[in-house]
Tab-separated table of C-alpha atoms in Angstrom:
chain	number	residue	atom	x	y	z
A	1239	MET	CA	-0.850	-4.610	-10.361
A	1240	ASP	CA	-4.422	-5.929	-8.961
A	1241	LEU	CA	-6.171	-8.812	-9.972
A	1242	TRP	CA	-9.664	-6.443	-10.820
A	1243	SER	CA	-7.564	-4.835	-13.375
A	1244	LEU	CA	-6.149	-7.975	-14.687
A	1245	GLU	CA	-9.828	-9.589	-14.723
A	1246	SER	CA	-10.877	-6.100	-16.609
A	1247	PHE	CA	-7.989	-5.685	-18.695
A	1248	THR	CA	-8.247	-9.114	-20.621
A	1249	LYS	CA	-12.305	-8.812	-20.775
A	1250	VAL	CA	-11.733	-5.490	-22.881
A	1251	CYS	CA	-9.011	-7.031	-24.792
A	1252	PHE	CA	-10.541	-9.747	-25.806
A	1253	SER	CA	-14.593	-8.482	-25.941
A	1254	PRO	CA	-15.563	-8.245	-29.714
A	1255	SER	CA	-17.371	-5.080	-28.471
A	1256	LEU	CA	-14.837	-3.387	-26.978
A	1257	ALA	CA	-16.966	-2.232	-24.670
A	1258	SER	CA	-15.607	1.898	-23.062
A	1259	PRO	CA	-14.084	1.269	-19.513
A	1260	SER	CA	-15.102	3.711	-16.658
A	1261	LYS	CA	-12.477	5.840	-15.424
A	1262	SER	CA	-11.468	3.461	-12.689
A	1263	GLN	CA	-10.654	1.235	-15.156
A	1264	ARG	CA	-8.415	3.706	-17.201
A	1265	SER	CA	-6.752	4.634	-13.949
A	1266	HIS	CA	-5.440	1.261	-13.236
A	1267	ARG	CA	-3.741	-0.044	-16.310
A	1268	LYS	CA	-1.295	2.291	-19.002
A	1269	CYS	CA	-1.597	-1.441	-20.860
A	1270	ALA	CA	-5.247	-0.646	-21.304
A	1271	SER	CA	-4.753	1.933	-23.715
A	1272	LEU	CA	-4.022	-0.531	-26.318
A	1273	ALA	CA	-7.309	-1.810	-25.956
A	1274	HIS	CA	-9.378	1.040	-25.497
A	1275	SER	CA	-8.135	2.907	-28.974
A	1276	ARG	CA	-10.726	1.998	-31.576
A	1277	VAL	CA	-8.613	3.876	-34.434
A	1278	SER	CA	-7.675	0.550	-36.789
A	1279	GLY	CA	-10.217	-1.676	-34.737
A	1280	PHE	CA	-9.992	-4.919	-33.112
A	1281	ASP	CA	-7.829	-6.803	-35.382
A	1282	ARG	CA	-5.154	-4.107	-34.579
A	1283	THR	CA	-5.606	-4.278	-31.284
A	1284	ILE	CA	-5.275	-8.050	-31.003
A	1285	THR	CA	-2.137	-7.704	-33.212
A	1286	ALA	CA	-0.837	-5.094	-30.846
A	1287	MET	CA	-1.504	-7.900	-27.602
A	1288	ASP	CA	0.337	-10.458	-29.444
A	1289	SER	CA	3.564	-8.470	-29.397
A	1290	VAL	CA	3.647	-8.339	-25.427
A	1291	PRO	CA	6.338	-10.496	-23.713
A	1292	ASN	CA	5.227	-14.476	-23.139
A	1293	ILE	CA	6.418	-13.428	-19.403
A	1294	PHE	CA	3.571	-11.415	-19.506
A	1295	ILE	CA	0.891	-13.348	-20.966
A	1296	GLU	CA	1.631	-15.802	-17.969
A	1297	SER	CA	1.760	-13.684	-15.235
A	1298	VAL	CA	-1.688	-12.014	-16.367
A	1299	CYS	CA	-2.902	-15.897	-16.878
A	1300	ALA	CA	-1.426	-17.446	-13.242
A	1301	SER	CA	-3.308	-14.124	-11.710
A	1302	LEU	CA	-6.975	-14.894	-13.551
A	1303	SER	CA	-9.888	-17.431	-11.531
A	1304	ARG	CA	-10.667	-20.642	-13.309
A	1305	GLU	CA	-14.020	-19.483	-14.910
A	1306	SER	CA	-11.533	-16.484	-16.425
A	1307	LEU	CA	-8.947	-18.602	-17.954
A	1308	GLU	CA	-11.409	-20.805	-19.330
A	1309	ASP	CA	-12.745	-17.537	-20.910
A	1310	LEU	CA	-9.287	-16.582	-22.718
A	1311	GLU	CA	-9.202	-19.660	-23.912
A	1312	GLY	CA	-11.450	-18.668	-26.385
A	1313	CYS	CA	-10.195	-15.210	-27.171
A	1314	ARG	CA	-9.095	-14.533	-31.099
A	1315	SER	CA	-5.577	-14.311	-29.845
A	1316	ALA	CA	-3.829	-17.085	-30.879
A	1317	LEU	CA	-0.775	-16.093	-28.100
A	1318	TRP	CA	-3.506	-15.490	-25.440
A	1319	ASN	CA	-5.390	-18.535	-26.228
A	1320	MET	CA	-2.341	-20.654	-25.655
A	1321	GLY	CA	-1.028	-18.852	-22.927
A	1322	ALA	CA	-4.236	-19.793	-21.148
A	1323	LYS	CA	-4.514	-23.491	-21.925
A	1324	ASP	CA	-0.876	-23.776	-20.976
A	1325	MET	CA	-1.774	-21.877	-17.492
A	1326	SER	CA	-4.574	-24.713	-17.406
A	1327	ARG	CA	-2.737	-27.586	-17.523
A	1328	LYS	CA	0.280	-25.911	-15.522
A	1329	ALA	CA	-1.687	-24.782	-12.775
A	1330	LYS	CA	-2.024	-27.201	-9.588
A	1331	GLU	CA	-5.659	-27.613	-7.881
A	1332	VAL	CA	-4.483	-26.766	-4.071
A	1333	ARG	CA	-6.407	-27.202	-1.057
A	1334	ILE	CA	-5.758	-25.531	2.280
A	1335	ASP	CA	-7.813	-27.310	5.469
A	1336	VAL	CA	-6.896	-25.791	8.609
A	1337	SER	CA	-8.921	-27.097	11.744
A	1338	VAL	CA	-9.007	-25.491	15.050
A	1339	CYS	CA	-10.189	-25.779	18.720
A	1340	PRO	CA	-11.975	-22.188	20.219
A	1341	GLU	CA	-10.796	-23.362	23.590
A	1342	SER	CA	-6.869	-23.308	23.170
A	1343	LEU	CA	-4.324	-22.797	20.901
A	1344	VAL	CA	-4.597	-25.976	19.348
A	1345	ARG	CA	-4.535	-26.088	15.606
A	1346	SER	CA	-3.403	-28.433	12.625
A	1347	TYR	CA	-3.547	-27.921	8.856
A	1348	THR	CA	-3.526	-30.246	5.962
A	1349	THR	CA	-2.698	-29.542	2.359
A	1350	TYR	CA	-3.534	-31.607	-0.976
A	1351	THR	CA	-2.228	-31.208	-4.269
A	1352	ASP	CA	-4.950	-32.519	-7.274
A	1353	GLY	CA	-6.518	-34.399	-4.414
A	1354	PHE	CA	-3.438	-35.787	-2.699
A	1355	PRO	CA	-2.312	-35.343	0.596
A	1356	THR	CA	1.378	-32.529	0.102
A	1357	SER	CA	3.602	-30.945	2.614
A	1358	LEU	CA	4.025	-27.222	2.768
A	1359	ASP	CA	7.242	-27.501	1.276
A	1360	ASP	CA	6.076	-28.730	-1.817
A	1361	LEU	CA	3.602	-26.662	-1.616
A	1362	ARG	CA	6.168	-23.595	-1.900
A	1363	ARG	CA	7.501	-25.585	-4.740
A	1364	THR	CA	4.386	-24.824	-6.502
A	1365	LYS	CA	5.057	-22.087	-9.204
A	1366	TYR	CA	1.195	-22.039	-10.333
A	1367	ALA	CA	-1.617	-23.019	-8.086
A	1368	ARG	CA	-5.142	-22.306	-7.607
A	1369	ILE	CA	-6.135	-22.610	-3.957
A	1370	SER	CA	-8.981	-22.913	-1.775
A	1371	MET	CA	-8.847	-22.095	1.644
A	1372	HIS	CA	-10.979	-23.903	4.272
A	1373	VAL	CA	-10.812	-22.838	8.239
A	1374	VAL	CA	-13.198	-25.199	10.402
A	1375	PRO	CA	-13.736	-25.987	13.724
A	1376	TRP	CA	-11.893	-29.315	14.570
A	1377	ASN	CA	-14.339	-32.311	15.044
A	1378	THR	CA	-11.344	-34.619	16.710
A	1379	ARG	CA	-8.621	-33.147	19.020
A	1380	PRO	CA	-6.241	-32.306	15.940
A	1381	ALA	CA	-3.005	-32.802	16.577
A	1382	VAL	CA	-0.031	-29.656	17.523
A	1383	ASN	CA	1.037	-28.354	14.069
A	1384	ASP	CA	4.010	-26.306	14.847
A	1385	ARG	CA	4.433	-25.336	11.399
A	1386	LEU	CA	1.360	-23.377	11.418
A	1387	ASN	CA	3.511	-19.949	11.367
A	1388	SER	CA	5.064	-20.870	8.106
A	1389	LEU	CA	1.661	-21.425	6.401
A	1390	PHE	CA	0.569	-18.117	7.472
A	1391	ALA	CA	3.542	-16.636	5.815
A	1392	TYR	CA	2.833	-18.628	2.831
A	1393	VAL	CA	-0.978	-17.828	2.494
A	1394	SER	CA	-0.304	-14.114	3.470
A	1395	THR	CA	1.329	-13.703	-0.128
A	1396	ARG	CA	-0.679	-15.560	-1.994
A	1397	HIS	CA	-4.053	-14.832	-4.041
A	1398	VAL	CA	-6.795	-17.713	-3.556
A	1399	GLU	CA	-9.558	-18.880	-5.685
A	1400	GLU	CA	-11.981	-19.509	-2.569
A	1401	LEU	CA	-11.814	-18.653	1.099
A	1402	SER	CA	-14.215	-20.505	3.511
A	1403	MET	CA	-14.573	-19.859	7.096
A	1404	MET	CA	-17.406	-21.739	9.506
A	1405	SER	CA	-18.288	-21.619	13.413
A	1406	VAL	CA	-14.687	-19.913	13.962
A	1407	ASP	CA	-15.390	-18.388	17.291
A	1408	HIS	CA	-12.996	-16.473	19.736
A	1409	ILE	CA	-9.466	-17.353	18.812
A	1410	ASP	CA	-6.163	-15.723	19.195
A	1411	SER	CA	-5.167	-12.700	17.391
A	1412	LEU	CA	-2.386	-14.238	15.430
A	1413	PHE	CA	-4.965	-16.450	14.021
A	1414	GLN	CA	-7.434	-13.656	13.267
A	1415	ASN	CA	-4.898	-12.216	10.771
A	1416	PHE	CA	-4.411	-15.375	8.843
A	1417	LEU	CA	-5.979	-14.373	5.674
A	1418	PRO	CA	-4.566	-14.723	2.157
A	1419	LEU	CA	-3.402	-11.406	0.419
A	1420	SER	CA	-6.498	-11.547	-1.795
A	1421	VAL	CA	-9.415	-13.446	-2.812
A	1422	ILE	CA	-10.585	-13.729	-6.614
A	1423	SER	CA	-13.972	-15.318	-6.904
A	1424	THR	CA	-15.644	-16.580	-3.413
A	1425	ILE	CA	-15.676	-15.213	0.283
A	1426	LYS	CA	-17.834	-17.503	2.564
A	1427	ILE	CA	-17.804	-16.594	6.462
A	1428	TRP	CA	-20.761	-18.290	8.392
A	1429	SER	CA	-20.774	-17.552	12.334
A	1430	CYS	CA	-17.415	-16.415	12.998
A	1431	THR	CA	-16.180	-14.331	15.492
A	1432	PHE	CA	-13.215	-11.781	15.193
A	1433	GLU	CA	-11.839	-9.939	17.749
A	1434	ALA	CA	-11.565	-6.109	18.009
A	1435	ASP	CA	-7.638	-6.062	16.604
A	1436	SER	CA	-8.464	-8.574	14.068
A	1437	ALA	CA	-7.499	-7.477	10.325
A	1438	PHE	CA	-10.522	-8.917	9.039
A	1439	PRO	CA	-12.461	-5.930	8.310
A	1440	GLU	CA	-10.013	-3.661	6.354
A	1441	TRP	CA	-8.869	-6.717	4.839
A	1442	LEU	CA	-12.303	-7.715	3.139
A	1443	ARG	CA	-12.312	-3.819	2.852
A	1444	ARG	CA	-9.689	-4.246	-0.079
A	1445	THR	CA	-10.329	-7.406	-1.664
A	1446	LEU	CA	-13.605	-5.640	-2.299
A	1447	ARG	CA	-12.133	-2.737	-4.146
A	1448	SER	CA	-9.380	-4.805	-5.977
A	1449	ASN	CA	-10.706	-8.153	-7.145
A	1450	SER	CA	-14.092	-9.090	-9.344
A	1451	LEU	CA	-15.316	-11.723	-6.952
A	1452	GLN	CA	-18.302	-13.733	-7.709
A	1453	ASP	CA	-19.884	-14.706	-4.581
A	1454	ILE	CA	-19.705	-13.503	-1.526
A	1455	CYS	CA	-21.670	-14.833	1.767
A	1456	ILE	CA	-21.216	-13.393	5.264
A	1457	ILE	CA	-23.569	-15.015	7.798
A	1458	GLY	CA	-24.035	-14.872	11.471
A	1459	THR	CA	-20.707	-13.096	12.044
A	1460	THR	CA	-19.330	-10.967	14.809
A	1461	ILE	CA	-17.393	-8.137	14.797
A	1462	GLU	CA	-16.240	-7.163	18.783
A	1463	GLY	CA	-15.550	-3.764	19.488
A	1464	ARG	CA	-16.497	-1.201	17.133
A	1465	SER	CA	-18.908	-1.299	14.368
A	1466	GLU	CA	-17.621	-2.189	10.759
A	1467	ASP	CA	-19.092	-1.039	7.604
A	1468	VAL	CA	-18.534	-1.956	3.936
A	1469	GLU	CA	-21.524	-0.927	2.181
A	1470	GLU	CA	-19.570	1.639	0.110
A	1471	ASP	CA	-16.982	-1.249	-1.077
A	1472	LEU	CA	-19.773	-3.479	-1.600
A	1473	ILE	CA	-21.396	-0.464	-3.692
A	1474	HIS	CA	-17.936	-0.261	-5.704
A	1475	GLN	CA	-17.851	-3.901	-6.230
A	1476	SER	CA	-21.101	-4.246	-7.880
A	1477	LEU	CA	-19.495	-1.813	-11.146
A	1478	ILE	CA	-16.844	-4.045	-11.182
A	1479	HIS	CA	-16.831	-5.500	-14.578
A	1480	GLY	CA	-16.566	-9.329	-14.182
A	1481	LYS	CA	-18.629	-12.242	-14.107
A	1482	ARG	CA	-21.963	-12.792	-12.300
A	1483	LEU	CA	-22.174	-11.572	-8.531
A	1484	LYS	CA	-23.946	-12.786	-6.035
A	1485	ILE	CA	-24.277	-11.142	-2.470
A	1486	CYS	CA	-25.181	-12.327	1.048
A	1487	MET	CA	-25.165	-10.728	4.294
A	1488	ASP	CA	-27.302	-11.348	6.890
A	1489	GLY	CA	-27.714	-11.890	10.712
A	1490	ASN	CA	-24.191	-9.979	11.133
A	1491	ARG	CA	-23.451	-8.334	14.061
A	1492	ASN	CA	-21.364	-5.069	14.577
A	1493	PHE	CA	-20.976	-5.274	10.596
A	1494	THR	CA	-23.056	-4.887	7.453
A	1495	ASN	CA	-26.071	-6.487	6.667
A	1496	LEU	CA	-28.414	-5.777	3.234
A	1497	LYS	CA	-31.110	-4.127	4.886
A	1498	THR	CA	-33.894	-2.436	2.951
A	1499	PRO	CA	-32.257	1.104	3.352
A	1500	PHE	CA	-29.128	-0.538	1.579
A	1501	LEU	CA	-31.204	-2.019	-1.533
A	1502	ARG	CA	-33.260	0.796	-2.060
A	1503	ARG	CA	-29.735	2.931	-2.173
A	1504	ILE	CA	-28.673	0.440	-5.079
A	1505	LEU	CA	-31.923	0.506	-6.531
A	1506	GLU	CA	-31.769	4.101	-6.917
A	1507	LEU	CA	-28.030	4.256	-8.155
A	1508	TRP	CA	-29.068	1.927	-10.819
A	1509	THR	CA	-31.761	4.120	-11.624
A	1510	ASN	CA	-30.243	7.155	-11.814
A	1511	SER	CA	-26.981	5.743	-13.868
A	1512	GLU	CA	-26.947	6.449	-17.522
A	1513	LYS	CA	-26.343	2.934	-18.103
A	1514	PRO	CA	-27.053	-0.244	-15.809
A	1515	PHE	CA	-24.242	-2.290	-13.840
A	1516	PRO	CA	-21.538	-3.996	-16.240
A	1517	ARG	CA	-22.312	-7.021	-15.117
A	1518	GLU	CA	-25.453	-9.457	-13.675
A	1519	VAL	CA	-25.428	-9.087	-9.678
A	1520	SER	CA	-27.982	-10.761	-7.155
A	1521	TYR	CA	-28.462	-9.557	-3.950
A	1522	HIS	CA	-30.094	-11.589	-1.240
A	1523	ILE	CA	-33.396	-10.038	0.652
A	1524	PRO	CA	-33.671	-11.108	3.943
A	1525	TYR	CA	-36.440	-12.793	5.504
A	1526	HIS	CA	-37.594	-9.753	7.580
A	1527	CYS	CA	-36.799	-7.441	5.082
A	1528	ILE	CA	-38.995	-9.245	2.270
A	1529	LYS	CA	-42.596	-6.859	3.106
A	1530	GLU	CA	-40.371	-3.871	3.041
A	1531	MET	CA	-39.018	-4.416	-0.349
A	1532	ILE	CA	-42.324	-5.528	-1.876
A	1533	ALA	CA	-43.457	-2.035	-0.875
A	1534	VAL	CA	-39.908	-0.466	-2.621
A	1535	GLN	CA	-40.743	-2.857	-5.671
A	1536	ARG	CA	-44.429	-1.124	-6.256
A	1537	GLU	CA	-43.328	2.257	-5.961
A	1538	TYR	CA	-40.919	1.545	-8.970
A	1539	ILE	CA	-43.269	-0.773	-10.940
A	1540	GLY	CA	-47.131	-0.644	-9.451
A	1541	ASN	CA	-47.194	-4.528	-9.656
A	1542	GLU	CA	-46.335	-6.851	-7.493
A	1543	GLU	CA	-46.774	-9.734	-9.475
A	1544	SER	CA	-44.390	-8.570	-13.048
A	1545	GLY	CA	-41.279	-8.424	-10.938
A	1546	THR	CA	-39.559	-6.387	-13.735
A	1547	LEU	CA	-38.214	-3.064	-14.209
A	1548	LEU	CA	-36.104	-1.957	-17.245
A	1549	HIS	CA	-33.215	0.645	-17.317
A	1550	LYS	CA	-33.831	4.413	-18.798
A	1551	SER	CA	-31.232	2.761	-21.427
A	1552	GLY	CA	-32.863	0.226	-22.486
A	1553	SER	CA	-30.306	-2.213	-21.899
A	1554	GLY	CA	-30.974	-3.345	-18.708
A	1555	LYS	CA	-33.392	-4.670	-16.245
A	1556	VAL	CA	-34.408	-5.915	-12.608
A	1557	THR	CA	-36.056	-8.283	-11.319
A	1558	TRP	CA	-37.068	-9.318	-8.237
A	1559	GLU	CA	-38.001	-12.863	-6.811
A	1560	ARG	CA	-38.901	-13.283	-3.290
A	1561	PHE	CA	-35.637	-13.342	-1.641
A	1562	SER	CA	-33.210	-11.862	-4.347
A	1563	ILE	CA	-33.088	-8.671	-5.990
A	1564	THR	CA	-30.907	-8.950	-9.412
A	1565	PHE	CA	-29.850	-5.989	-12.016
A	1566	ARG	CA	-28.641	-7.555	-15.414
A	1567	PRO	CA	-26.972	-5.555	-17.985
């Protein structure tokens, strides 16, 4: 069961509007048929969802992002409300900091639980953890940590809230594959170089198609070897239900950038769709594309100053700002 399904499932089950799901959502969860049924209305759906086992509620709550869990605490189902609040109390805030030396195999890491240093063994014993992982070059020479492989094994089986990597350049292929099972909220990659054998491009595609993210920022990053493209995966991500999404991809080499043709394609998709995108999506406009995007804007609304285009359904709009174009449901 992927995390997009869990996010969409709880959104549909506990949203007062009970909006109709897309075909792709229906194919992901048999359980979601309970929420899709309108025969007896919202109250009957809540009654049905209250009949699921507590372990199921706990599993769903453990897989949600912090903000989605907070939303679930306000649902009308007492059992799900209590399950969300209980998970908020039990889940530990875990931070993993990894320091790397770009010129050697020297690496080290530190882990924190609720702000205090902790060991990897303690981390493994933590049943519920909201993990943020930060990979940065070392400022002072770190001590060699001979348990890094153990950390790799742990992280590769976990969903993390946030992954950030900054100025990590040309490190060995083992570390290139040091990626979590998936990310459920934020991905920030700045000025990194991934070797030709890195799992990063395929990992990113899988994450974009499985989870409802909130912030994707990949800037000044190089993929060595052949060029990699995630445009289709970004479009897929834009059509997933969830919270507001911000996307910024610029200055990348052999990798996707948000250029004018792609942004025009997104605008045409939104314009020709029967309904607007299911959530707010904001795309960053690179500086060198501003004039071109102003020209695109004039094609659609004929007035550079107004900056707003209404969807044909009457329930959505696009707004332009100097460095962004935002689609609102």
